[in-house]
JSON list of C-alpha atoms in Angstrom, two decimals:
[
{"chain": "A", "resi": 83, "resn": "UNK", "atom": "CA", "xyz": [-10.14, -11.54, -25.80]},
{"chain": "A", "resi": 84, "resn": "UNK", "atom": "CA", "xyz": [-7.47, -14.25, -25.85]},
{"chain": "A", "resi": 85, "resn": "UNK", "atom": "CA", "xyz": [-6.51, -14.99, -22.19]},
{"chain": "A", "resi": 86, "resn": "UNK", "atom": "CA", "xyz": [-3.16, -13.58, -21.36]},
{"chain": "A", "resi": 87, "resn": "UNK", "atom": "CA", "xyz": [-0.88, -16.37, -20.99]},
{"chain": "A", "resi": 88, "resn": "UNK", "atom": "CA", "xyz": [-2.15, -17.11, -24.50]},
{"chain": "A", "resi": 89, "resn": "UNK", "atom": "CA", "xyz": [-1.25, -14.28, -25.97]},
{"chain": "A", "resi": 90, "resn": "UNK", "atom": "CA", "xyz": [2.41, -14.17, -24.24]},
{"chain": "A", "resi": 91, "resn": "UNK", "atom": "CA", "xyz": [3.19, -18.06, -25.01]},
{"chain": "A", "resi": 92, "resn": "UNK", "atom": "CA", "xyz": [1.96, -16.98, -29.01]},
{"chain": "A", "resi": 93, "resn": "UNK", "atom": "CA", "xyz": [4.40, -13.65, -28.31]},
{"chain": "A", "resi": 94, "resn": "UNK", "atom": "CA", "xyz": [7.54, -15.31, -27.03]},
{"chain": "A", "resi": 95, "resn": "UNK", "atom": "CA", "xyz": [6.83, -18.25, -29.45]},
{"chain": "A", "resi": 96, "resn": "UNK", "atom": "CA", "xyz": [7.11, -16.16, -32.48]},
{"chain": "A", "resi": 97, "resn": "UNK", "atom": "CA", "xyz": [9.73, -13.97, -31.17]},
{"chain": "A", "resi": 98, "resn": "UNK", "atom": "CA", "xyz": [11.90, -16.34, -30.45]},
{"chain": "A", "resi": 99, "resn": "UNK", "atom": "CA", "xyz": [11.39, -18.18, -34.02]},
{"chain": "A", "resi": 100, "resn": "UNK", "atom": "CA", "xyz": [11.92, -14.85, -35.66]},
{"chain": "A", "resi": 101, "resn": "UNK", "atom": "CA", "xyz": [15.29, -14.11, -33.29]},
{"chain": "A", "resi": 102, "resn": "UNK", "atom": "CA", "xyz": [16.55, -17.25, -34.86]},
{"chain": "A", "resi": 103, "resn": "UNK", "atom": "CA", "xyz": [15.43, -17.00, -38.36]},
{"chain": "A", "resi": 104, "resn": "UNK", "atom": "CA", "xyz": [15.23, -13.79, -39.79]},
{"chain": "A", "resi": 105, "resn": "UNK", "atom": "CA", "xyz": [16.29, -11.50, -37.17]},
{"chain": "A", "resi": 106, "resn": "UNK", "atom": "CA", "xyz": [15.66, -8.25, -38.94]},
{"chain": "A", "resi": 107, "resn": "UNK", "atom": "CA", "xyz": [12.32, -8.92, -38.94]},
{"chain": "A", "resi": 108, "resn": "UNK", "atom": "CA", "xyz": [12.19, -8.38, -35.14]},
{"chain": "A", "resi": 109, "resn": "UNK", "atom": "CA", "xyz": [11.89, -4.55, -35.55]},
{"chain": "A", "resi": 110, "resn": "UNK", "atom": "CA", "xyz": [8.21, -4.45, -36.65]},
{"chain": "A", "resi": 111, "resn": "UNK", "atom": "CA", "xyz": [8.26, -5.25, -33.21]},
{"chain": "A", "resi": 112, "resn": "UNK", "atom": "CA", "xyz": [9.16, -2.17, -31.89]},
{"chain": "A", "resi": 113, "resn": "UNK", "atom": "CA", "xyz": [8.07, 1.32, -32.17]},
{"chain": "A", "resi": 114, "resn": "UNK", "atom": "CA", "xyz": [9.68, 4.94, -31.93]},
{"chain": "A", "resi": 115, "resn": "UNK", "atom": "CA", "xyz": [9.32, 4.78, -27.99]},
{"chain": "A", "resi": 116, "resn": "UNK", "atom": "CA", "xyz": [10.19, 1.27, -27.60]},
{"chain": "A", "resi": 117, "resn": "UNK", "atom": "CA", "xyz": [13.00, 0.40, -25.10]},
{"chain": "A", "resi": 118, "resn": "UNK", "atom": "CA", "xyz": [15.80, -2.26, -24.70]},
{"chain": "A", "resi": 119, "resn": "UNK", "atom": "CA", "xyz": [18.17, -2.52, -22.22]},
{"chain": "A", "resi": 120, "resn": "UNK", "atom": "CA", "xyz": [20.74, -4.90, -23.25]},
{"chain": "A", "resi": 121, "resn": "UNK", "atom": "CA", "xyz": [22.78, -6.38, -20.78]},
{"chain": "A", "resi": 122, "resn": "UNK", "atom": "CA", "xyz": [22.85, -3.08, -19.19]},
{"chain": "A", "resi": 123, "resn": "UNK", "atom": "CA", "xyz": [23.08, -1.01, -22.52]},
{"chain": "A", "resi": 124, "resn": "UNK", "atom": "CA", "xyz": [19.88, 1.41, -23.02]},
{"chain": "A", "resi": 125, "resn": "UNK", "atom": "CA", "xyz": [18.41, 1.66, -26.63]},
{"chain": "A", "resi": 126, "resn": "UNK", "atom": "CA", "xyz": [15.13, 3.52, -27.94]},
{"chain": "A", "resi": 127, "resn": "UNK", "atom": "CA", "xyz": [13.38, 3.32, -31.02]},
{"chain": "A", "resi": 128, "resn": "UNK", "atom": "CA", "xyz": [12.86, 0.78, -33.36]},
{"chain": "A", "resi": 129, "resn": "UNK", "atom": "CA", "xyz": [15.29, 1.48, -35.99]},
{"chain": "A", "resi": 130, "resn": "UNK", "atom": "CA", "xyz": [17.97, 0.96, -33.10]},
{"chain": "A", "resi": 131, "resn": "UNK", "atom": "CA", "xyz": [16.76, -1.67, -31.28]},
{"chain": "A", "resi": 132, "resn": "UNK", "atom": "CA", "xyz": [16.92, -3.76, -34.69]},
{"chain": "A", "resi": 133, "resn": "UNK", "atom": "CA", "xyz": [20.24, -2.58, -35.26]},
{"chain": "A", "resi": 134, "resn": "UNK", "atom": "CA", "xyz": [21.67, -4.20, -32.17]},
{"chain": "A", "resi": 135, "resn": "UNK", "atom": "CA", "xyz": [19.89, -7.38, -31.89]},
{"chain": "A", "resi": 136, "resn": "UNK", "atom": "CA", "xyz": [20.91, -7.65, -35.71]},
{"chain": "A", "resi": 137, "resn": "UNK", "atom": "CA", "xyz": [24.84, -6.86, -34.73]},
{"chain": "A", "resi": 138, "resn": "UNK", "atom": "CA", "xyz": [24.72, -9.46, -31.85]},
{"chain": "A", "resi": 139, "resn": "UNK", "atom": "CA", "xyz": [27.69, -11.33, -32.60]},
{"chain": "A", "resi": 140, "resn": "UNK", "atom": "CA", "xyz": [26.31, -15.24, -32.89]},
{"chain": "A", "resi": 141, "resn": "UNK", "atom": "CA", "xyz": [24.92, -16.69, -36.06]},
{"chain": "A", "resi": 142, "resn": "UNK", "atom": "CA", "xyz": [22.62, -19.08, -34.71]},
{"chain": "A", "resi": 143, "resn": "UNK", "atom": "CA", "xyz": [20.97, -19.02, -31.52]},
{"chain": "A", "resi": 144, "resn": "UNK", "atom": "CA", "xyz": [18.30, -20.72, -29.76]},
{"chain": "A", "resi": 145, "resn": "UNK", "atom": "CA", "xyz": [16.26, -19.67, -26.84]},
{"chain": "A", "resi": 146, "resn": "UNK", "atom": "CA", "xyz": [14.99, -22.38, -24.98]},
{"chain": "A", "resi": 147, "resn": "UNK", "atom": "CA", "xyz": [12.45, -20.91, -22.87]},
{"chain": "A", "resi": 148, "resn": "UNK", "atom": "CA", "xyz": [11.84, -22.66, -18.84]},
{"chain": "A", "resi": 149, "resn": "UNK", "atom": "CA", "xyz": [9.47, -20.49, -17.33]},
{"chain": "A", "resi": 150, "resn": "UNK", "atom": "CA", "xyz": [7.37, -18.02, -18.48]},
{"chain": "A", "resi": 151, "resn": "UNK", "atom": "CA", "xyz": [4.86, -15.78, -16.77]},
{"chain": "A", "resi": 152, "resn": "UNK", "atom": "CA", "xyz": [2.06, -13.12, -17.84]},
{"chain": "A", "resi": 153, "resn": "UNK", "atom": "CA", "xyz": [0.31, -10.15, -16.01]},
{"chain": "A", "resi": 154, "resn": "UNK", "atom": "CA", "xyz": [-2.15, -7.42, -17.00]},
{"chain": "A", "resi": 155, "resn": "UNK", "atom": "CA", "xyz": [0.50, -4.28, -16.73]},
{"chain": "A", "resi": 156, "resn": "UNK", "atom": "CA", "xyz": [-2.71, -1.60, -16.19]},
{"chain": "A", "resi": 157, "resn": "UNK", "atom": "CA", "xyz": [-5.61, -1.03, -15.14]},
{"chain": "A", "resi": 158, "resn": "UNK", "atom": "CA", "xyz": [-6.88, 1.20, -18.09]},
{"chain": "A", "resi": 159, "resn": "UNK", "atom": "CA", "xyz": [-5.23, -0.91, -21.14]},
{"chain": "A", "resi": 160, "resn": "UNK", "atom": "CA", "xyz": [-5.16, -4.51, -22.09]},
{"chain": "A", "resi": 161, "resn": "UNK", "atom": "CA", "xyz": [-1.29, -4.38, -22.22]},
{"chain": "A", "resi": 162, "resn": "UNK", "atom": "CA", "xyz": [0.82, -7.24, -20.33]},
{"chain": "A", "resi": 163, "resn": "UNK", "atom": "CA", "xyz": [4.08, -8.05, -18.89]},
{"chain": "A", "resi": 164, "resn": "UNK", "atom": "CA", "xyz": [5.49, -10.72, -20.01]},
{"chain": "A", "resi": 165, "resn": "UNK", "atom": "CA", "xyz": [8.51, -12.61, -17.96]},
{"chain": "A", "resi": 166, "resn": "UNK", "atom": "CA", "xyz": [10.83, -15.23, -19.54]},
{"chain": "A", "resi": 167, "resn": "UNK", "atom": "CA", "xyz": [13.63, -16.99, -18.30]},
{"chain": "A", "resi": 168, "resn": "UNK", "atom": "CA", "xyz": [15.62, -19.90, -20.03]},
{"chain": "A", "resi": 169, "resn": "UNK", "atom": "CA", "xyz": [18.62, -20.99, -21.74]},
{"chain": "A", "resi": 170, "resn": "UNK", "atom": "CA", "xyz": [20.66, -19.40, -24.79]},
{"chain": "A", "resi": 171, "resn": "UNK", "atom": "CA", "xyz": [22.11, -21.73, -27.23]},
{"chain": "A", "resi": 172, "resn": "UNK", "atom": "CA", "xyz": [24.59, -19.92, -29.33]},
{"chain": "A", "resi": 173, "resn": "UNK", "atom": "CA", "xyz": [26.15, -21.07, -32.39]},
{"chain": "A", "resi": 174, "resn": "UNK", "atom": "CA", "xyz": [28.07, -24.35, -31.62]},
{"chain": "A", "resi": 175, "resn": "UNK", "atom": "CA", "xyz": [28.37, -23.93, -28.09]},
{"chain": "A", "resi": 176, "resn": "UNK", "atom": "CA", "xyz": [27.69, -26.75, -26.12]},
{"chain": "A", "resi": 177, "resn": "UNK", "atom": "CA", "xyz": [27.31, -24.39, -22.54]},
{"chain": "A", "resi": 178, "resn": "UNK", "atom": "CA", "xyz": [23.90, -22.84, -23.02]},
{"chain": "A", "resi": 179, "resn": "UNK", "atom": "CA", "xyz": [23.76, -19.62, -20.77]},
{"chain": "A", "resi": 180, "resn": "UNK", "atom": "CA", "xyz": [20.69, -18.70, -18.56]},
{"chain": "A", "resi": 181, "resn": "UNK", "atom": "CA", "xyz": [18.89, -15.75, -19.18]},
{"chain": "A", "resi": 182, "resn": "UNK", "atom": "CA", "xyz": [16.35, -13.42, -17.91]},
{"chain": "A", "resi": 183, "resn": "UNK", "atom": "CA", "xyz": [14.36, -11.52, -20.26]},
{"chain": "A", "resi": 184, "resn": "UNK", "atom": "CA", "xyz": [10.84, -8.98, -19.46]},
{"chain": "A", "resi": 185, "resn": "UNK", "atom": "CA", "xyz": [8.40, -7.49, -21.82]},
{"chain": "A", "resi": 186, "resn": "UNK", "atom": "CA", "xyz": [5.76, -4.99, -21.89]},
{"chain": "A", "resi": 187, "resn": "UNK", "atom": "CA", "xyz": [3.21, -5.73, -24.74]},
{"chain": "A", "resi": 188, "resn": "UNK", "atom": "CA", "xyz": [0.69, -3.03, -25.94]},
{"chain": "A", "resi": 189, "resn": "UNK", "atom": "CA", "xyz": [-2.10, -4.11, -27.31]},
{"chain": "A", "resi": 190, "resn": "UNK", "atom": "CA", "xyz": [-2.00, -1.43, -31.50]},
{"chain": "A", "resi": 191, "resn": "UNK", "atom": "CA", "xyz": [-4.54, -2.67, -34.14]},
{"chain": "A", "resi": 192, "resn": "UNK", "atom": "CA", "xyz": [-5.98, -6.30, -33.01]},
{"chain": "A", "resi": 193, "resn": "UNK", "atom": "CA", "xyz": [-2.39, -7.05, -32.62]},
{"chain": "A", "resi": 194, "resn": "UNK", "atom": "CA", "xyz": [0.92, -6.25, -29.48]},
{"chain": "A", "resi": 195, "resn": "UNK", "atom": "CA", "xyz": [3.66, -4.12, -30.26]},
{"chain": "A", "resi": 196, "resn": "UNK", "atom": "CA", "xyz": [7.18, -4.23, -27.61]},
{"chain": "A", "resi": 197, "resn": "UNK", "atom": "CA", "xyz": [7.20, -0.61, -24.96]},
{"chain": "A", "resi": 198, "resn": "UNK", "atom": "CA", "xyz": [10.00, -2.30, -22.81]},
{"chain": "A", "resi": 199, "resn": "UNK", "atom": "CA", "xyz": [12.15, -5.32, -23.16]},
{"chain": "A", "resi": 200, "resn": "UNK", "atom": "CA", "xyz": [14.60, -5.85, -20.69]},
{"chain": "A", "resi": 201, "resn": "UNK", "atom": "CA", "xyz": [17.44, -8.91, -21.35]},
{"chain": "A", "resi": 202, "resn": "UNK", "atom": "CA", "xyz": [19.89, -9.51, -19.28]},
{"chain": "A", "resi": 203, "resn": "UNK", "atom": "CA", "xyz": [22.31, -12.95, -19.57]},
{"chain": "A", "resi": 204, "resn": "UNK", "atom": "CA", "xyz": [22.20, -14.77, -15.53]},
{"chain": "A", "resi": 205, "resn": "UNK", "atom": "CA", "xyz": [26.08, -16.10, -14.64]},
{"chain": "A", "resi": 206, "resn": "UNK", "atom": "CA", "xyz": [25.81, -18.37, -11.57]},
{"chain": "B", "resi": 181, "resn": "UNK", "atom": "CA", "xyz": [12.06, 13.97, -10.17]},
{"chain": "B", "resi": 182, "resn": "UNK", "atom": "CA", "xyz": [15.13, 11.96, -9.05]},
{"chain": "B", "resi": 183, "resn": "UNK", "atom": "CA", "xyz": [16.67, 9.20, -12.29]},
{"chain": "B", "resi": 184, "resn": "UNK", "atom": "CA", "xyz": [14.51, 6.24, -12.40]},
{"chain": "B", "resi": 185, "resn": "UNK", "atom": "CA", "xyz": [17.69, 4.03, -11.74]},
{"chain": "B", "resi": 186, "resn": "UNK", "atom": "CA", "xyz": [17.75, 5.91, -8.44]},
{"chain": "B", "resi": 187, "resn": "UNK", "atom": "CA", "xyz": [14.58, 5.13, -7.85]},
{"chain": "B", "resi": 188, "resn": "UNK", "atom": "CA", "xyz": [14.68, 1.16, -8.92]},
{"chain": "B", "resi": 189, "resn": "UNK", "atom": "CA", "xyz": [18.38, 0.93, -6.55]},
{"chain": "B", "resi": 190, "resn": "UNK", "atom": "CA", "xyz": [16.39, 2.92, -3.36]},
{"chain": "B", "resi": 191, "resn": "UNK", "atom": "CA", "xyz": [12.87, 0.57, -4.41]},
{"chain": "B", "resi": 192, "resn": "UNK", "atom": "CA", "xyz": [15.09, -2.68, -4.49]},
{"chain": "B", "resi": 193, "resn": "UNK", "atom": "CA", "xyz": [17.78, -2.12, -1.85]},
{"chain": "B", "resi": 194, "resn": "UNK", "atom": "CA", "xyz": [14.29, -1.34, 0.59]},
{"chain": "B", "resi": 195, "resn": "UNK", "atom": "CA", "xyz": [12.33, -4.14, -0.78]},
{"chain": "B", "resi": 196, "resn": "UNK", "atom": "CA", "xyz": [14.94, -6.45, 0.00]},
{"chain": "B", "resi": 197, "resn": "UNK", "atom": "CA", "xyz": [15.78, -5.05, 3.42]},
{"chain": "B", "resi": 198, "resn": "UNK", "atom": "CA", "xyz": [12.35, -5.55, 4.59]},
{"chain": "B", "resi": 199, "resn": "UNK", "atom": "CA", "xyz": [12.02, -9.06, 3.48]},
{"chain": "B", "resi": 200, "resn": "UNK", "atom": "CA", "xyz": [14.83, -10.14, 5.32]},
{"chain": "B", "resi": 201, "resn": "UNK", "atom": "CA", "xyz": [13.67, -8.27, 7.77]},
{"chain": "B", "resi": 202, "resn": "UNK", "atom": "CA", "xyz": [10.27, -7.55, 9.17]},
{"chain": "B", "resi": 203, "resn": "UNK", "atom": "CA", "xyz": [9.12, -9.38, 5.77]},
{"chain": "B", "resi": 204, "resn": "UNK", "atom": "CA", "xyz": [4.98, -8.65, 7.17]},
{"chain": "B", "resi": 205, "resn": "UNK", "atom": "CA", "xyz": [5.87, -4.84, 6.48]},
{"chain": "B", "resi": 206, "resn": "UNK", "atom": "CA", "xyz": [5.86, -5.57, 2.58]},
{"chain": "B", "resi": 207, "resn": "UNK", "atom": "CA", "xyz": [2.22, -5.71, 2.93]},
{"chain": "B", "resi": 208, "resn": "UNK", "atom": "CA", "xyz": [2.22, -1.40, 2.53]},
{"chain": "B", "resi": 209, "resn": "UNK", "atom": "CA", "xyz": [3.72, -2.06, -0.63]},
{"chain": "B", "resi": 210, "resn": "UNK", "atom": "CA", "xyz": [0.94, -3.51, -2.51]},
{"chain": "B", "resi": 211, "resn": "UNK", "atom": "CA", "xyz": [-2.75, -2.46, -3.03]},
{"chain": "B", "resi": 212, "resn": "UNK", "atom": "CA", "xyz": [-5.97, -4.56, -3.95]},
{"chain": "B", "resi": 213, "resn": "UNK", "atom": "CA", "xyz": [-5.48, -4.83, -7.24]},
{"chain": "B", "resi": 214, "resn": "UNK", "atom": "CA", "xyz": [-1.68, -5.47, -6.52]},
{"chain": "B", "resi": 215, "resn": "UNK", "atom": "CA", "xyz": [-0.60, -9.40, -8.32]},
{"chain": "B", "resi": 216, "resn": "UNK", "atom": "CA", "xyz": [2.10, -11.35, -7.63]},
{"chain": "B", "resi": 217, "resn": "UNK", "atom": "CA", "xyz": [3.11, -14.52, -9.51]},
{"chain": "B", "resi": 218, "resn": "UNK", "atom": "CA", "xyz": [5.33, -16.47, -7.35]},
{"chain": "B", "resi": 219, "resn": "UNK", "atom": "CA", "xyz": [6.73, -19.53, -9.00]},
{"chain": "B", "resi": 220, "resn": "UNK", "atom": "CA", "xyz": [3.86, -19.32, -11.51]},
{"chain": "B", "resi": 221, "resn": "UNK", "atom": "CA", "xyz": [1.28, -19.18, -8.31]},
{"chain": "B", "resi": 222, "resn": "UNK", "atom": "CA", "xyz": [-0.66, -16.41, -9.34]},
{"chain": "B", "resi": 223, "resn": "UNK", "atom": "CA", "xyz": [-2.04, -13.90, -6.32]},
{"chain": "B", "resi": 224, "resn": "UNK", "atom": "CA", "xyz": [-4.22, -11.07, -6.14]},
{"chain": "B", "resi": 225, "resn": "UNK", "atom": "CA", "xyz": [-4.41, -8.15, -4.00]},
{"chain": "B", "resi": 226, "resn": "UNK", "atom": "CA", "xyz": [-2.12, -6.62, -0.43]},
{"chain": "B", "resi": 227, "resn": "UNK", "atom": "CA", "xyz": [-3.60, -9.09, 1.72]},
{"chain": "B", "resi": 228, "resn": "UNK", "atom": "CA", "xyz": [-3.33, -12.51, 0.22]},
{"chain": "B", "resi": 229, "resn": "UNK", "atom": "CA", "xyz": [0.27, -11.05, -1.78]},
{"chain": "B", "resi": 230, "resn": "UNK", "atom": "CA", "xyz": [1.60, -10.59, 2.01]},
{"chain": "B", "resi": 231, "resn": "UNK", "atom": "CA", "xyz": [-0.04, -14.14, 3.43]},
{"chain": "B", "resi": 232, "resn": "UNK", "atom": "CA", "xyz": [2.52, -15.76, 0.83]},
{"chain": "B", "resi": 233, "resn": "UNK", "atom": "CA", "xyz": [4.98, -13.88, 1.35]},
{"chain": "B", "resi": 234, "resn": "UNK", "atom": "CA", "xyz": [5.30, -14.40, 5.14]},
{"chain": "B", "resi": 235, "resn": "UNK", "atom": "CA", "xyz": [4.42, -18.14, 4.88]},
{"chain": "B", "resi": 236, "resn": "UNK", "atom": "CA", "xyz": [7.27, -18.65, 2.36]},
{"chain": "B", "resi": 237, "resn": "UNK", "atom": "CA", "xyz": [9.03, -21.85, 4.35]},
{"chain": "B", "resi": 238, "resn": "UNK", "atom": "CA", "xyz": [12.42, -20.27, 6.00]},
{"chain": "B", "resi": 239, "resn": "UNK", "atom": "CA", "xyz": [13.50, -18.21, 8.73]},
{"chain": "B", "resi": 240, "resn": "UNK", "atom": "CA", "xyz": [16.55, -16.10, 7.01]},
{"chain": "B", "resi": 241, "resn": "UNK", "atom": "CA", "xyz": [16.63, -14.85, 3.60]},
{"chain": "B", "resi": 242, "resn": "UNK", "atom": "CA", "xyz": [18.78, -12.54, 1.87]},
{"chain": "B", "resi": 243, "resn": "UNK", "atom": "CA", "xyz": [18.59, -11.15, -2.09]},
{"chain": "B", "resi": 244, "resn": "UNK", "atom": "CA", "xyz": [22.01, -10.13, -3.37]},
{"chain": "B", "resi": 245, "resn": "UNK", "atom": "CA", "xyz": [21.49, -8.60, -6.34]},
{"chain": "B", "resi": 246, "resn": "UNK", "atom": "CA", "xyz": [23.60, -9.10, -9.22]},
{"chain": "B", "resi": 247, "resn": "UNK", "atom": "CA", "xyz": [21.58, -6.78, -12.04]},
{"chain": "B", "resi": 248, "resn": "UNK", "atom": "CA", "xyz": [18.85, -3.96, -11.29]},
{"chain": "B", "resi": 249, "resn": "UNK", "atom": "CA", "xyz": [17.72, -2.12, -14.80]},
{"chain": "B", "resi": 250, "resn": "UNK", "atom": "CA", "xyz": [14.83, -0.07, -14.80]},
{"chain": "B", "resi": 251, "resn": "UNK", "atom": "CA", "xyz": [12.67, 2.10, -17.90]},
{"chain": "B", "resi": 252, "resn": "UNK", "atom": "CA", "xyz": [9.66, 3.78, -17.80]},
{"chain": "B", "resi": 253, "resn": "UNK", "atom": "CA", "xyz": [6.81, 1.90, -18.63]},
{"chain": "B", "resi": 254, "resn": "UNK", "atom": "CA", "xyz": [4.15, 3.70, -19.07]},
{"chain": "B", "resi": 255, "resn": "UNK", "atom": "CA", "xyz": [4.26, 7.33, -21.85]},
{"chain": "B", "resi": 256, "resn": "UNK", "atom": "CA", "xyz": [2.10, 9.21, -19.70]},
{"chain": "B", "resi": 257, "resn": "UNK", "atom": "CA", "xyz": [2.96, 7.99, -16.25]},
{"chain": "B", "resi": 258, "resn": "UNK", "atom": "CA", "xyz": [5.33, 8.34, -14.24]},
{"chain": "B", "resi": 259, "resn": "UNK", "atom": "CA", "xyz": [5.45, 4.55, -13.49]},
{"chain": "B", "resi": 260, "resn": "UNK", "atom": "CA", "xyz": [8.58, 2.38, -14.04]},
{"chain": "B", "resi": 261, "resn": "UNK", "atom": "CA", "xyz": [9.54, -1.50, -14.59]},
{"chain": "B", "resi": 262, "resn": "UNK", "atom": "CA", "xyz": [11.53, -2.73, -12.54]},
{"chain": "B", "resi": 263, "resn": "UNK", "atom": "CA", "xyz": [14.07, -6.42, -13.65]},
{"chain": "B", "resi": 264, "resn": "UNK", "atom": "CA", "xyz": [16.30, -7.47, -10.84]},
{"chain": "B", "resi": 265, "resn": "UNK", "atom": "CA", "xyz": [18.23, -11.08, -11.20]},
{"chain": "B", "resi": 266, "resn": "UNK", "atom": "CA", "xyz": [20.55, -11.76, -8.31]},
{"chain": "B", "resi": 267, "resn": "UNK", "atom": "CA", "xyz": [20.90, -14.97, -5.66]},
{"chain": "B", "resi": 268, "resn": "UNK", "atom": "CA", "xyz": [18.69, -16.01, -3.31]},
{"chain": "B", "resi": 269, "resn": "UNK", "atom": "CA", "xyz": [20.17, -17.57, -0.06]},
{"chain": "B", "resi": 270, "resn": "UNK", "atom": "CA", "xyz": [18.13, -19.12, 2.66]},
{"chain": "B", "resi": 271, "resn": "UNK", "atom": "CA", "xyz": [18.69, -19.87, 5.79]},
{"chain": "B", "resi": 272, "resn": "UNK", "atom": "CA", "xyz": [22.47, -21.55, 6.31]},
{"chain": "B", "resi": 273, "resn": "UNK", "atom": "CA", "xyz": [22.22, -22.91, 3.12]},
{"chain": "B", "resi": 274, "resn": "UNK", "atom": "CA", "xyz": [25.58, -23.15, 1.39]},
{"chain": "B", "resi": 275, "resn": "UNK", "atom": "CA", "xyz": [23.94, -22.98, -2.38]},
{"chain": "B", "resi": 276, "resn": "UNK", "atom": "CA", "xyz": [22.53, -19.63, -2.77]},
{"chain": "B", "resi": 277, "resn": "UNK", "atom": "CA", "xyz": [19.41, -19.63, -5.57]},
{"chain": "B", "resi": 278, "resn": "UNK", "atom": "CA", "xyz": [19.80, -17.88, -8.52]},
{"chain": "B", "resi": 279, "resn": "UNK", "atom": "CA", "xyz": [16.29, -15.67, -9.04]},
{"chain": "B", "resi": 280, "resn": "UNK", "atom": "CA", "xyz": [14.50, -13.37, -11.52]},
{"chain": "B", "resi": 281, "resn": "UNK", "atom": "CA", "xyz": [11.86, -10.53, -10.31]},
{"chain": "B", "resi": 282, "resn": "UNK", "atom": "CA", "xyz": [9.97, -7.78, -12.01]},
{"chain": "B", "resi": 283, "resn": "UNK", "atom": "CA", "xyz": [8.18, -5.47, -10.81]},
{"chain": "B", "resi": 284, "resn": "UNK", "atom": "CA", "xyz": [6.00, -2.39, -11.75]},
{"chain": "B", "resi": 285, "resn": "UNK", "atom": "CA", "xyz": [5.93, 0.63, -9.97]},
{"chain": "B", "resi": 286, "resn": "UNK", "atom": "CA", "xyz": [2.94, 3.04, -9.73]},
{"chain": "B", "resi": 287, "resn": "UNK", "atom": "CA", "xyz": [3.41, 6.66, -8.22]},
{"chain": "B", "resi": 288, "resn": "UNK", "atom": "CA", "xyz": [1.50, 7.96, -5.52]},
{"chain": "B", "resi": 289, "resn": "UNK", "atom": "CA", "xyz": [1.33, 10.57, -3.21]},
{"chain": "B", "resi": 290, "resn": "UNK", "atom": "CA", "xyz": [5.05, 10.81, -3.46]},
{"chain": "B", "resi": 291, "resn": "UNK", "atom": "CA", "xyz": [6.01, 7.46, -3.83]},
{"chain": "B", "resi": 292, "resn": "UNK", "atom": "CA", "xyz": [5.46, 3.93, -5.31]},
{"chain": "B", "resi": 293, "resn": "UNK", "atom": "CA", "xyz": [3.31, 0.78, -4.97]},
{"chain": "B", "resi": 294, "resn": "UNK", "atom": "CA", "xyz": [4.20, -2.24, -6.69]},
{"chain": "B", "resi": 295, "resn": "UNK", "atom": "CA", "xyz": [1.40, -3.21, -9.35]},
{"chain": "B", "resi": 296, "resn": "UNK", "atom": "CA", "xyz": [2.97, -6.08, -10.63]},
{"chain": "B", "resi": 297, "resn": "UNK", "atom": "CA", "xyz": [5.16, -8.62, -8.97]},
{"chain": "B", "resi": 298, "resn": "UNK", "atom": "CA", "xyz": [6.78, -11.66, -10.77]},
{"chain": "B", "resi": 299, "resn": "UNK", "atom": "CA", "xyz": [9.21, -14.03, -9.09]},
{"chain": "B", "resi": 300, "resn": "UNK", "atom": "CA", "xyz": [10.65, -17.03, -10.52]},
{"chain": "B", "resi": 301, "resn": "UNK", "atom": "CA", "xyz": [14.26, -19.11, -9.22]},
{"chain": "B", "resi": 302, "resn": "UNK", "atom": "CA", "xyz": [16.50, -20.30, -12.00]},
{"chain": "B", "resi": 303, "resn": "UNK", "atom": "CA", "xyz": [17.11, -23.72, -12.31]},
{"chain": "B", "resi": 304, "resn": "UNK", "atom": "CA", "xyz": [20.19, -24.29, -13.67]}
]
């Protein structure tokens, strides 16, 4: 098996990549059970999830990612956590904003699908 | 069972009261196969988690926490993730820190252990 902090740099690369290309592409991410909380806002289930990252009112955005960190999140399962903070580049702006953002990956079919993701947006 | 926001606020709210106060009584909050990634310094286990964390290099130290969400993070457990950002401010520093945790809490025998543990300060 891949080591972990393999697996979550490959993760959060191609999330990220697919956040700022084709964003609806994010919800084969995410399964029935699957969780976001959304600056604050709670959301299960794929079909949802996808809905609001799609609405998120920005055209282009980067995330620039400063620190991330990984952790076997059982004992039993080889599913992570997966921690990320960094900077959000949104459409023109030139004030990128810091965020936070934490994953649980389970590991479905030689590949990870998302239980929790939890993004929140850090004002100093 | 009480709401696992409940639970995260009464975790946090005692987390962070020990460690600015008798910070050596964290130690009952881990187990051996506890980890804690502090600053990307990965540590295993109650023992060596609580040698960092009471030969972290100041005297005061106080979390104000400016976001807590929690969700369940396991389907069959009763376990819960934990994302707290917030400011760190150390001794009579007049810049507080802005910081990220995680955690993941495990029931037992009533109440919770902290599995996983991921710190990280946000650089601006």
């Amino acid at each position: 098996m891949a080591d972990i902090n393999t697996i979550a740099q490959q993760f959060v690369d191609f999330y990220y990549q697919t956040f700022a290309g084709t964003r609806s592409q994010l919800k084969g991410l995410y399964r029935d059970h699957s969780m976001l909380t959304f600056e604050g806002n709670a959301i299960q289930g794929a079909a949802a999830i996808a809905e609001k990252l799609e609405g998120l009112p920005f055209t282009q955005v980067k995330h620039k990612v400063t620190t991330l960190d990984a952790q076997p999140s059982s004992p039993a399962v080889a599913s992570l956590l997966v921690s990320v903070t960094g900077l959000l580049i949104v459409d023109d702006s030139e004030n990128p904003l810091q965020f936070s953002q934490v994953f649980q990956l389970i590991p479905e079919g030689g590949s990870y699908y998302v239980f929790n993701d939890i993004f929140r947006l850090n004002y100093g």
